[in-house]
Coordinates of C-alpha atoms in Angstrom, one line a residue:
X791 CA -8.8 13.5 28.2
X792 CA -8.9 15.7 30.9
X793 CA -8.4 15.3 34.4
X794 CA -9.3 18.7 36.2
X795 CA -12.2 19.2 38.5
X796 CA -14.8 21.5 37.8
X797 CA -15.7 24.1 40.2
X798 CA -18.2 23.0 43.5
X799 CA -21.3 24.7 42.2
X800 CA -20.9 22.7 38.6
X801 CA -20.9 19.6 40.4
X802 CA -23.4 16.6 40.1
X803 CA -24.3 14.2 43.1
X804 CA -23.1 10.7 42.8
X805 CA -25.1 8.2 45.1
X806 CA -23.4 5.4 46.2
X807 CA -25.4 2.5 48.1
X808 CA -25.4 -1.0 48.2
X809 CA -26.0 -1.8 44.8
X810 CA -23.6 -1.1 41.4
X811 CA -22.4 2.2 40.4
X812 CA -23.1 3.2 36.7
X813 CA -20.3 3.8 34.3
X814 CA -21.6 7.4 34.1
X815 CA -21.2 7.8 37.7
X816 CA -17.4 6.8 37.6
X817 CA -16.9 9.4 34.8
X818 CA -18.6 12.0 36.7
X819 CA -16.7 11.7 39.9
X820 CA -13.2 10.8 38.2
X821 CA -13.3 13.9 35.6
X822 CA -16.4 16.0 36.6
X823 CA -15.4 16.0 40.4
X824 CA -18.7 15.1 41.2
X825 CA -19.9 15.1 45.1
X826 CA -20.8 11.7 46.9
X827 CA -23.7 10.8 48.8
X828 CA -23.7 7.4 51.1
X829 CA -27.1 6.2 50.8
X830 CA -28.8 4.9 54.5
X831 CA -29.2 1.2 53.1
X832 CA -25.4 1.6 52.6
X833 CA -24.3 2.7 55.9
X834 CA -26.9 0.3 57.2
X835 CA -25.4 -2.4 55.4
X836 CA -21.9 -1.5 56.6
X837 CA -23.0 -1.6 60.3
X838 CA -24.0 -5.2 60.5
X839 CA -21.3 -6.1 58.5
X840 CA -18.6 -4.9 61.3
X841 CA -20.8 -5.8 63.7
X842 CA -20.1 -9.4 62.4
X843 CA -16.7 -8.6 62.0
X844 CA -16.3 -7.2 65.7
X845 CA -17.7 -10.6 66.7
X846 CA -15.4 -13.1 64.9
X847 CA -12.7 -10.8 66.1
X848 CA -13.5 -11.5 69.6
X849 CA -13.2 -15.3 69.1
X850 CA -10.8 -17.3 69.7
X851 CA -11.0 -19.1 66.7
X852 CA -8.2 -17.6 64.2
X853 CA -9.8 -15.8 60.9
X854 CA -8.5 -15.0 57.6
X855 CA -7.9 -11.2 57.4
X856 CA -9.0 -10.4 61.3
X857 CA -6.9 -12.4 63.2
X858 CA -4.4 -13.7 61.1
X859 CA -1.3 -12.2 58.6
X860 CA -1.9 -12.1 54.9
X861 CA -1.0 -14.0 51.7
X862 CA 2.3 -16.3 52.8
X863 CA 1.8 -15.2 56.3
X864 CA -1.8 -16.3 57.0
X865 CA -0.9 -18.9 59.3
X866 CA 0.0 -16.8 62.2
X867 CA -2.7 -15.9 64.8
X868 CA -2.1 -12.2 65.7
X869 CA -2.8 -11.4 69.3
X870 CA -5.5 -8.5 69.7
X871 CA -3.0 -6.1 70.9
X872 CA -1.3 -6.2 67.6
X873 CA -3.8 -6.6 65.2
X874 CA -4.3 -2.6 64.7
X875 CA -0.6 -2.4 63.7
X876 CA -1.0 -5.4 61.6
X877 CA -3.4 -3.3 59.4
X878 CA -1.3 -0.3 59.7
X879 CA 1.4 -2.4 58.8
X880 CA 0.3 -3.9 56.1
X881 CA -0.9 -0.4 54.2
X882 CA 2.5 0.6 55.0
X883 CA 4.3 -2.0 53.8
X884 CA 2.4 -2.2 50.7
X885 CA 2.5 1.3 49.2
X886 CA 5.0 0.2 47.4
X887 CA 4.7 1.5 44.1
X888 CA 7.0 3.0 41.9
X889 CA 7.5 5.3 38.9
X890 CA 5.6 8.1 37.4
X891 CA 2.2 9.3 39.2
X892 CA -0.7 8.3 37.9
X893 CA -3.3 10.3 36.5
X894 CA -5.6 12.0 38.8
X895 CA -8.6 10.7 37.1
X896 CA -7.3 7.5 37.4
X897 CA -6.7 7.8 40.9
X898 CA -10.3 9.1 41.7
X899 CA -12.2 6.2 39.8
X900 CA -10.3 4.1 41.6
X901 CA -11.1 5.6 45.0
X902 CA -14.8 5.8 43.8
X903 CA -15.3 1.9 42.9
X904 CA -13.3 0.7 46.4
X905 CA -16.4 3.3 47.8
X906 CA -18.7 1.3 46.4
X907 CA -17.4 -2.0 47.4
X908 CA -17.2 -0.8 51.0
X909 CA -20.8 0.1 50.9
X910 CA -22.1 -3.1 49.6
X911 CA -21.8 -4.6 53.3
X912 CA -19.9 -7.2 52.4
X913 CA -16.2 -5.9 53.8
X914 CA -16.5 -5.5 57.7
X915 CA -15.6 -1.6 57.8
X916 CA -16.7 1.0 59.5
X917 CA -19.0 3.7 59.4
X918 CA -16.4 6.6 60.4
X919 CA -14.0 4.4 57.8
X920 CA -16.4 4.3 54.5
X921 CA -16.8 8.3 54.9
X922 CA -13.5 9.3 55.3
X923 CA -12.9 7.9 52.1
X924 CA -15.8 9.5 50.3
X925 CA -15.1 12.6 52.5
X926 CA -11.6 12.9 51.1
X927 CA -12.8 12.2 47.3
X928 CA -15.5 15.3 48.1
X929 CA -12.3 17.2 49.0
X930 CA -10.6 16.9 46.0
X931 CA -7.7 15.2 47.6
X932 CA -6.0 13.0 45.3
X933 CA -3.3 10.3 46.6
X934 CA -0.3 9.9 45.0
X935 CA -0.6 6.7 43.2
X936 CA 2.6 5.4 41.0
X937 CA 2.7 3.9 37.4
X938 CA 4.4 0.6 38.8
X939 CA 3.6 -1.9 41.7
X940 CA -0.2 -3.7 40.8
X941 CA 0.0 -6.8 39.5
X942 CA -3.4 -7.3 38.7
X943 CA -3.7 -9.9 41.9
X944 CA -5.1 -9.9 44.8
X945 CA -6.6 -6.4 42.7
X946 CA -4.9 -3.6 42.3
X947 CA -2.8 -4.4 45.9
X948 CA 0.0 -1.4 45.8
X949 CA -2.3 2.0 44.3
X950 CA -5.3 0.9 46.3
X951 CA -2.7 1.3 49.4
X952 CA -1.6 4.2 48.4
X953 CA -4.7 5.4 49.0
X954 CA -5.3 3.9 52.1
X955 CA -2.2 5.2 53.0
X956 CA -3.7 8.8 53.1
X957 CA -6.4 7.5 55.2
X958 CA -4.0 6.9 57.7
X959 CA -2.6 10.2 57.3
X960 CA 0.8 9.1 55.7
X961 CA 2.1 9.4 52.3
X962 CA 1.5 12.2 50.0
X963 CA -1.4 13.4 48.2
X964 CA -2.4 16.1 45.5
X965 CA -4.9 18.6 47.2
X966 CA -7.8 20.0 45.1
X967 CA -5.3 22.9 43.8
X968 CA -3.2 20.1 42.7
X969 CA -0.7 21.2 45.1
X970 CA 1.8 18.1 46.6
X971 CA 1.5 18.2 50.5
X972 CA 1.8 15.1 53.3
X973 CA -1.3 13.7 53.6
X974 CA -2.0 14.8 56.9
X975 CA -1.8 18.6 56.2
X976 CA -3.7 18.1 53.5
X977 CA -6.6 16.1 55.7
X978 CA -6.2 19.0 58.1
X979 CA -6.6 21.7 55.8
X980 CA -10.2 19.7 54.6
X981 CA -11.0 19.4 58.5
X982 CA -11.0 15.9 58.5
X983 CA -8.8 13.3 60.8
X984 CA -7.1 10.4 59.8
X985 CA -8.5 6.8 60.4
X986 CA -7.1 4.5 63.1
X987 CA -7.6 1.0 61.1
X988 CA -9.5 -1.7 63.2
X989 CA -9.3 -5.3 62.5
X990 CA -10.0 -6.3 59.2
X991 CA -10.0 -2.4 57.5
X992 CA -7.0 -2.7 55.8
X993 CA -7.3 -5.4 53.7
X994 CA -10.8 -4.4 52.6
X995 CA -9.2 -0.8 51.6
X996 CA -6.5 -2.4 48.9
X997 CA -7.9 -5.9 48.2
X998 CA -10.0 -5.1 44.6
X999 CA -9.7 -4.8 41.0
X1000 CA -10.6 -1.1 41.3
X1001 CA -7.8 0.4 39.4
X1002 CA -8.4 -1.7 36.6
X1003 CA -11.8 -1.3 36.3
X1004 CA -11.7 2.5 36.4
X1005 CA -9.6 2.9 33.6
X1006 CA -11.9 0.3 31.7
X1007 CA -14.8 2.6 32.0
X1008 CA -13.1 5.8 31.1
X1009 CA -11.3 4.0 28.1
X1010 CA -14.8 2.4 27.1
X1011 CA -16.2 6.5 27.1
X1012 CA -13.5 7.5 25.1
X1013 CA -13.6 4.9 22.4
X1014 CA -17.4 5.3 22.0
X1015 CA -16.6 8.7 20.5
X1016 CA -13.6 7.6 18.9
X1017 CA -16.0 4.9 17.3
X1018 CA -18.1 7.5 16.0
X1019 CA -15.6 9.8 14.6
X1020 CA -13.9 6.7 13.2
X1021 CA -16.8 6.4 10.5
X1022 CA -16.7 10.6 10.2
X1023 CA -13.0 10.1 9.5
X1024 CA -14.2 7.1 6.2
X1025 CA -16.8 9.1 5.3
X1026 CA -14.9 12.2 4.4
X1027 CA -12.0 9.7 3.0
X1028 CA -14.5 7.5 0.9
X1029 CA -15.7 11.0 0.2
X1030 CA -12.1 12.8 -0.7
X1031 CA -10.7 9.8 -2.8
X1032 CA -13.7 9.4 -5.0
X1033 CA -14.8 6.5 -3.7
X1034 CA -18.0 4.7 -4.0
X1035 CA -20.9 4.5 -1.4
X1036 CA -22.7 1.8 -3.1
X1037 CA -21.1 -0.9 -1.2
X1038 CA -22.5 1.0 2.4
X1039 CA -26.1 -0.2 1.3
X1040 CA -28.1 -1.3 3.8
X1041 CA -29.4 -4.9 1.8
X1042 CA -25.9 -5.7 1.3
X1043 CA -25.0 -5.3 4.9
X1044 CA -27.6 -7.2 6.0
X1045 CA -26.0 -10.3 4.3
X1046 CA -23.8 -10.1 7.2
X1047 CA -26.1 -9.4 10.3
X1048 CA -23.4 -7.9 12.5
X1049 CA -24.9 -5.7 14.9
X1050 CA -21.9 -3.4 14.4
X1051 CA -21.1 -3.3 10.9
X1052 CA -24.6 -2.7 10.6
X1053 CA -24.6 0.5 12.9
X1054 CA -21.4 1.8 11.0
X1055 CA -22.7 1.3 7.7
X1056 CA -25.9 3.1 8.9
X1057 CA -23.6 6.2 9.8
X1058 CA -21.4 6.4 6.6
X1059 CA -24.6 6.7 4.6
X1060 CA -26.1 9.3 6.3
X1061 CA -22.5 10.9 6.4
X1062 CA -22.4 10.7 2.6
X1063 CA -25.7 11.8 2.0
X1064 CA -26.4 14.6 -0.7
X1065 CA -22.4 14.8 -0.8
X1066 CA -21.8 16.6 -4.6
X1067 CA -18.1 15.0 -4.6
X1068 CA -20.2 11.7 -5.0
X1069 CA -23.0 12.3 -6.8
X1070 CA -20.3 13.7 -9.5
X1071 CA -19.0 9.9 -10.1
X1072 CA -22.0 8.5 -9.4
X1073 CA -23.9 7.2 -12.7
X1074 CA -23.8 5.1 -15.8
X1075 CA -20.3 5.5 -16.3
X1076 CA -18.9 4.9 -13.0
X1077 CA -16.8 2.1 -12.7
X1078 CA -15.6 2.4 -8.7
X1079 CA -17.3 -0.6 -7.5
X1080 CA -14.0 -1.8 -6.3
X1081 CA -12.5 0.4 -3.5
X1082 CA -9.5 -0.5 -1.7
X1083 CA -10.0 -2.5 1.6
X1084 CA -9.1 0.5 3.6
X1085 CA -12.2 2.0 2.2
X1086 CA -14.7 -0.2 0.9
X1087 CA -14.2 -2.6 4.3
X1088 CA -14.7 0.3 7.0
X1089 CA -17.9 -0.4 8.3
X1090 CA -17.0 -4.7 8.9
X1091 CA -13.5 -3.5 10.9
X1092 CA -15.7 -0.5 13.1
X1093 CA -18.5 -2.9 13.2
X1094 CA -16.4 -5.6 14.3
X1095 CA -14.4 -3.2 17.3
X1096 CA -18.2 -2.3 18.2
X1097 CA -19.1 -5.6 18.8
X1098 CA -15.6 -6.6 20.3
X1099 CA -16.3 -3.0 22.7
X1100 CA -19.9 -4.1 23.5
X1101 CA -18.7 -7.4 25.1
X1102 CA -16.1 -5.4 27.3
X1103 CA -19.2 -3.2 28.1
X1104 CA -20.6 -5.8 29.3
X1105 CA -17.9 -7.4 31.4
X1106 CA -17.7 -3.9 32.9
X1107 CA -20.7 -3.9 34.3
X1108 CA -20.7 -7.0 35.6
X1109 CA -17.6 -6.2 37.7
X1110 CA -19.0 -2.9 38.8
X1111 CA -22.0 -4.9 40.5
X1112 CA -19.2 -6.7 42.4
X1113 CA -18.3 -6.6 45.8
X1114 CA -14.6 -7.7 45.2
X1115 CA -12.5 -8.2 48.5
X1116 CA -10.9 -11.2 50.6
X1117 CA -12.2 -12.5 52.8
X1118 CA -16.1 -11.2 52.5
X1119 CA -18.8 -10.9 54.7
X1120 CA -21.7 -13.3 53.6
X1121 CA -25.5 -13.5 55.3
X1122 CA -25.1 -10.9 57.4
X1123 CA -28.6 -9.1 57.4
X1124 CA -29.6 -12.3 55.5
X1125 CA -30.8 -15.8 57.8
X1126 CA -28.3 -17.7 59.5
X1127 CA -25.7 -15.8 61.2
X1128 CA -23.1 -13.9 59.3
X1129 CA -19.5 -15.3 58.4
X1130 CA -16.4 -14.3 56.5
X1131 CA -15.3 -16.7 53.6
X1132 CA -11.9 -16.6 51.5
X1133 CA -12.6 -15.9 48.4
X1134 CA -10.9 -16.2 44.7
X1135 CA -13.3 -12.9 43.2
X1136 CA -10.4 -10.5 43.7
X1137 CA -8.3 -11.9 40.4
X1138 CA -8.2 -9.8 37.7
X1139 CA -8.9 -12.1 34.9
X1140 CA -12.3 -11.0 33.7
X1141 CA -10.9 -7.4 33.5
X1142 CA -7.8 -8.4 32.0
X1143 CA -8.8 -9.7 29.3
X1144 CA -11.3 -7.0 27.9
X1145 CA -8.6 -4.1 28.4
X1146 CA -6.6 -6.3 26.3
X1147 CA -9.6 -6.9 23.6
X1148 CA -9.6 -3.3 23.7
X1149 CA -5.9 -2.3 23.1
X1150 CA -6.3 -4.6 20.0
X1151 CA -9.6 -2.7 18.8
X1152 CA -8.0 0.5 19.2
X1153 CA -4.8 -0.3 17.2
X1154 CA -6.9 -2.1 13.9
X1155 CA -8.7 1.3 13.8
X1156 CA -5.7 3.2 13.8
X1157 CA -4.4 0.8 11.4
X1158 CA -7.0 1.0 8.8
X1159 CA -7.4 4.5 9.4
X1160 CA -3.2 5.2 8.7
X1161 CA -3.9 3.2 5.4
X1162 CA -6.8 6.0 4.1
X1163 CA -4.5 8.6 5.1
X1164 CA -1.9 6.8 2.7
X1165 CA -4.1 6.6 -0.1
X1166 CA -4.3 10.5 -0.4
X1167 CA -0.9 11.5 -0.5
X1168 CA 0.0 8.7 -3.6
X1169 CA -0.6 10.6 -6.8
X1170 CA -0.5 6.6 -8.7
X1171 CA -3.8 6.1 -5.9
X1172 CA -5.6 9.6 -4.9
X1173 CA -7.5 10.2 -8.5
X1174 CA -6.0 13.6 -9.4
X1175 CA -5.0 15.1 -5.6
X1176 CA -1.5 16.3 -6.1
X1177 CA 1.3 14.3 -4.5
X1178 CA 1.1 14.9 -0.5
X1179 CA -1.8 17.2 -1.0
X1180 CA 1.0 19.6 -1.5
X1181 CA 0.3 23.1 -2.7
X1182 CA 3.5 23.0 -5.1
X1183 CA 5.1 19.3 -4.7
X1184 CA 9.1 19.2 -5.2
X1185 CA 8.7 22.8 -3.3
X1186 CA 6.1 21.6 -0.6
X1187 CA 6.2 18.3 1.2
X1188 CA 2.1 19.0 2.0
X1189 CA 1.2 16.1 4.5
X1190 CA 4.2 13.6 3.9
X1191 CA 5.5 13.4 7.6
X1192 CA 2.1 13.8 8.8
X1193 CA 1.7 10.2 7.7
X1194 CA 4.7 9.3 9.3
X1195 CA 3.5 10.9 12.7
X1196 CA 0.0 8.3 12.2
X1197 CA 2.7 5.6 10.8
X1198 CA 5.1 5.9 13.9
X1199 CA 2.1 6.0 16.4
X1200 CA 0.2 2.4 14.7
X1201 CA 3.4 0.8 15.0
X1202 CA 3.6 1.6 18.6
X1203 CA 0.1 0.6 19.0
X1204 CA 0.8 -2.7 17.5
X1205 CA 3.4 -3.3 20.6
X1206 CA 0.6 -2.2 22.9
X1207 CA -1.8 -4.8 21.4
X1208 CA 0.0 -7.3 22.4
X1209 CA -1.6 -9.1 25.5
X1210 CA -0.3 -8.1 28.7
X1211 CA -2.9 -10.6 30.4
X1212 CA -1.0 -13.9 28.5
X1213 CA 1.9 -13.0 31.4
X1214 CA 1.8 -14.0 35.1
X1215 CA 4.5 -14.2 37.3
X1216 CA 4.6 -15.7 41.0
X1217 CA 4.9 -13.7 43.8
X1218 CA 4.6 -13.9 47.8
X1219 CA 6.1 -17.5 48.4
X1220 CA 4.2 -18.7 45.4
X1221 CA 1.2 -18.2 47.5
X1222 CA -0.2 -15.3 44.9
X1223 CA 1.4 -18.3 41.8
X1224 CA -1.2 -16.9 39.0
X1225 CA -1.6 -13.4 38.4
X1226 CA -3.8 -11.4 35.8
X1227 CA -1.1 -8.2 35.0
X1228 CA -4.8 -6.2 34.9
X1229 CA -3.2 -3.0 36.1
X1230 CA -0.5 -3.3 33.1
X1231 CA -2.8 -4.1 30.8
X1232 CA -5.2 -1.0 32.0
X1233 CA -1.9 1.2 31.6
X1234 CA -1.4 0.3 27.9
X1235 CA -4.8 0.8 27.0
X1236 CA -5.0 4.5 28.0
X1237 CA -1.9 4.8 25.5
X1238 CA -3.7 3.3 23.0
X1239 CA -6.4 5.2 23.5
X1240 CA -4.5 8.3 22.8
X1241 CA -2.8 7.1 20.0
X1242 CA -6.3 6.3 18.4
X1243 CA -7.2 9.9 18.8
X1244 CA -3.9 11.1 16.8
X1245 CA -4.3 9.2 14.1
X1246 CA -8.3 9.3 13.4
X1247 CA -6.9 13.6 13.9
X1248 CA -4.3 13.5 11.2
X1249 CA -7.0 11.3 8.8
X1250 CA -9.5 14.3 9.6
X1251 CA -7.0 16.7 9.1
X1252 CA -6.1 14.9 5.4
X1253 CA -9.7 14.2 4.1
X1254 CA -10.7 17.9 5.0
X1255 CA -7.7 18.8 2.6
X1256 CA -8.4 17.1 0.3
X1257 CA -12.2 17.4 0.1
X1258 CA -11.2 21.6 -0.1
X1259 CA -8.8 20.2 -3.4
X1260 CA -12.1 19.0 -4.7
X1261 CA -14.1 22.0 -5.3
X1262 CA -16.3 23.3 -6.6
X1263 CA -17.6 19.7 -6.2
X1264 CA -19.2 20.1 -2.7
X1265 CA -18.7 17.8 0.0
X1266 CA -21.7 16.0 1.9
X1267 CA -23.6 18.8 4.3
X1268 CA -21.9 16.9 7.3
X1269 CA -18.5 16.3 6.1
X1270 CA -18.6 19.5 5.2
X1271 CA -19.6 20.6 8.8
X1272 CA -16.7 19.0 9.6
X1273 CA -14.2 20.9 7.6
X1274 CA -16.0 24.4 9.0
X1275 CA -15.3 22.8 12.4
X1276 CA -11.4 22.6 11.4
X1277 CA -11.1 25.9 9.6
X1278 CA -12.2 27.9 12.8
X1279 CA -10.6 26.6 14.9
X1280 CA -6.6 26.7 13.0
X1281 CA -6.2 24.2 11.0
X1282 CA -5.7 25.9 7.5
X1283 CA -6.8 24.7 4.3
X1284 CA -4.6 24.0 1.3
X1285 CA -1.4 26.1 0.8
X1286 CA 2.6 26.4 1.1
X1287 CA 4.0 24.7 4.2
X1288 CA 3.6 25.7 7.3
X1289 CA 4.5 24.5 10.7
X1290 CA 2.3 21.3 11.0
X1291 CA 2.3 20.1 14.6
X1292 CA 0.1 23.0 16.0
X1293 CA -2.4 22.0 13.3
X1294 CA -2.1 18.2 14.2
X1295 CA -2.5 19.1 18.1
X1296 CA -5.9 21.1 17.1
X1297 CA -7.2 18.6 15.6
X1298 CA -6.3 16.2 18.4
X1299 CA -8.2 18.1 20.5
X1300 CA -11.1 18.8 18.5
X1301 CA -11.3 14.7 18.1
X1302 CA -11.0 14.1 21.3
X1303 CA -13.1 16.5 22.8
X1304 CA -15.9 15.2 20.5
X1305 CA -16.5 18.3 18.5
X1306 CA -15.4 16.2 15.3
X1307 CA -18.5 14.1 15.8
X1308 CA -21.0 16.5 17.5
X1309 CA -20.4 19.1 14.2
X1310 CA -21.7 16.0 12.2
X1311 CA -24.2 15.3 14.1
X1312 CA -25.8 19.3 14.3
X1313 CA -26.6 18.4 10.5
X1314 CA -27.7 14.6 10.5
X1315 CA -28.4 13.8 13.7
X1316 CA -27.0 11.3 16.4
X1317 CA -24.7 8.9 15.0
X1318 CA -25.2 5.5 15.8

């Protein structure tokens, strides 16, 4: 997946107001580098939430996140002399993160979905405050952000300060070149000055589930298409190993009215449609009515991560209509007279839970996908292929370590299924006692995402192989699209041995970038 900007004049315009941002939106400022535009009900919004803000501050009475310290230490009334450095104070002291940076896609959801929190109204910043921060995303300045330090509660705490951080003109950041600089020669370069944080801007710049929930839209855009090229991937194995389409029929699936099996179903026949490689055992004498699981159960274990994907669709967009921060503004603009509440809405839980639903989608698909891959390179289980779709076996080891490569990586995936939301672990004088490990769980998902894309490549990579071992029959108009696609663009057909990995990386890339699914779809049509 990439994370480079695309030049100013290719850039869309991203509105951000009070209401949610769409997935699309997040994808087009993260990885497009899209331009934002604060709508006037926004900044409208904003100003009579600090205007409420401005007033509680000026009371006497002590209030959570204005006048008082945070977590543990929100019993203390801070004089208003100090309550600027409490806010600079407490971005400071929580940058804290650790370990590798994170990706710069990452980083710019991120920034993108706090935007859109800010502008709902309901976190007491200010004007000059909400477009700095969508000033510096225009500029293409990234802040560093580390692998380590979020643990899913209150939000994603340590990267969101990190970015605050470079509000303040502190810290590091990643300018539009990608070039490392201090923040504040990097604000300077852009012609823009760092923020002086007033009471209550600090918390509302780290206190949200924003990381999170950036990398759950992202990973939810890259599994649709790995979805789609998951049922490419069975067709051209069903396809390759002589296997029957009979079972893909449309009254048999209806037996079992999943909405997903039904959808994947729907896109192996059309896959398999006119394919000569079928028609040549399909008849009287045919007796493959019994295909392995692998095969004959593809469209119930896609159809059943469809399903399992729709529902974290779904959570996703419930949490981007969110205004996540402690404490909130509430009525202001409404009746009555506006107030600031605690709140429990900043807990990662909800989010949690679908990244992990997800990491366990993503490593059943690789797993059933390793298992077709398998069945080619057995000569006791391919129906005439020669062992390892080697050109001379004994000689040539064809595609044997190529398995191992998808072998290695569904093992690892099967670590990264495991929950990471099951974990909590106290922290800030047991204040923070339950926490949802959302960030962690985020993390392992974009691994598993990649390691979906490997091995769905290196099943492409086998079926087109072995569907080339199988002429003259000819292989369905799309699946044979699909083996064009790999032929121009490397990734040779049967022969001696050759260096493999470049091959492999082409067809990771050619996966990933959707081409494996939009040279189906030239001939067929949109997959489902």
């Amino acid at each position: 997946m990439t994370t480079a900007l695309v030049p100013p004049s290719a850039r869309t315009v991203v509105e951000v107001g009070v209401g949610a941002v769409a997935p699309a939106d997040v994808l087009a400022v993260a990885r497009d580098g899209a331009r934002i535009e604060l709508t006037a009900d926004a900044l409208e919004a904003v100003d009579r939430a600090r205007a409420a803000v401005d007033e509680l501050a000026a009371s006497a009475t002590p209030v959570y996140g204005i006048s008082t310290g945070f977590g543990a230490l929100a019993t203390r009334h801070i004089p208003t002399e100090k309550r600027a450095r409490l806010q600079r104070s407490l971005v400071r002291s929580h940058a804290a993160g650790s370990g590798p940076e994170v990706e710069r896609e990452v980083v710019r959801a991120l920034m993108l979905l706090r935007l859109s929190t800010l502008a709902t109204g309901r976190t007491g910043v200010r004007r000059a405050t909400v477009q700095l921060l969508a000033d510096v995303l225009d500029a293409g300045i990234t802040p560093v952000v580390h692998e380590f330090g979020s643990l899913g509660c209150s939000g994603d705490l340590a990267p969101l300060s990190h970015c605050a951080l470079a509000l303040i003109g502190e810290g590091e950041v990643r300018d539009a070149d990608g070039v490392l600089r201090p923040a504040a020669e990097a604000l300077a370069a852009a012609g823009l000055e760092p923020v002086e944080l007033a009471a209550k801007e600090g918390l509302a710049l780290i206190n949200g589930t924003d990381g999170m929930l950036g990398m759950l839209v992202m990973a939810l855009a890259d599994l649709e298409v790995l979805l789609r090229t998951a049922d490419v991937a069975a067709a051209m194995s069903v396809e390759g190993q002589l296997g029957t389409d009979r079972v893909f029929a449309e009254e048999l699936q209806a037996l079992r009215p999943h909405p997903g099996q039904a959808a994947s179903a729907a896109n192996l026949r059309a896959l398999l449609r006119d394919s000569g490689v079928v028609a040549s055992h399909r008849g009287p004498d045919c007796t493959r009515v019994q295909d392995a699981y692998s095969l004959r159960c593809s469209p119930q274990v896609h159809g059943a991560a469809r399903d399992t994907l729709d529902h974290c669709a779904r959570v996703a967009g419930w949490e981007l209509a969110s205004a996540v921060d402690n404490p909130v503004v509430v009525s202001a603009g409404d009746d009555g007279p506006a107030r600031v509440e605690s709140n429990g809405n900043f807990h990662g839980a909800p989010v949690a839970y679908v990244l992990d639903f997800a990491a366990i989608v993503a490593a059943d698909l690789a797993s059933i996908s390793e298992r077709r891959t398998d069945r080619f390179l057995d000569k006791a289980r391919n129906h005439g292929l020669p062992p390892f779709l080697a050109d001379d076996p004994g000689v040539d080891s064809g595609l044997m370590i190529a398995q191992y490569t998808q072998a290695g990586i569904v093992s690892e995936l099967k670590r990264l299924a495991h929950p990471a939301s099951v974990d909590s672990i106290p922290s800030s004088a047991m204040q923070e006692d339950h926490v949802s490990m959302g960030w962690a769980a985020a993390r392992k998902l974009r691994r598993s995402v990649d390691g979906l894309t490997r091995v769905l490549a290196v099943e492409v990579m086998a079926a087109a192989r072995a569907l080339d071992l199988r002429r003259p029959l000819e292989p369905s108009p799309a699946t044979g699209a699909v083996v064009d696609l790999l032929r121009s663009h490397g990734v040779q057909g049967p022969g001696p041995d050759r260096h493999l990995a470049p091959e492999i990386e082409a067809c990771v890339d050619l996966v990933r970038s959707g081409a494996v699914v939009a040279a189906a779809e030239a001939v067929i049509g949109e997959l489902k």
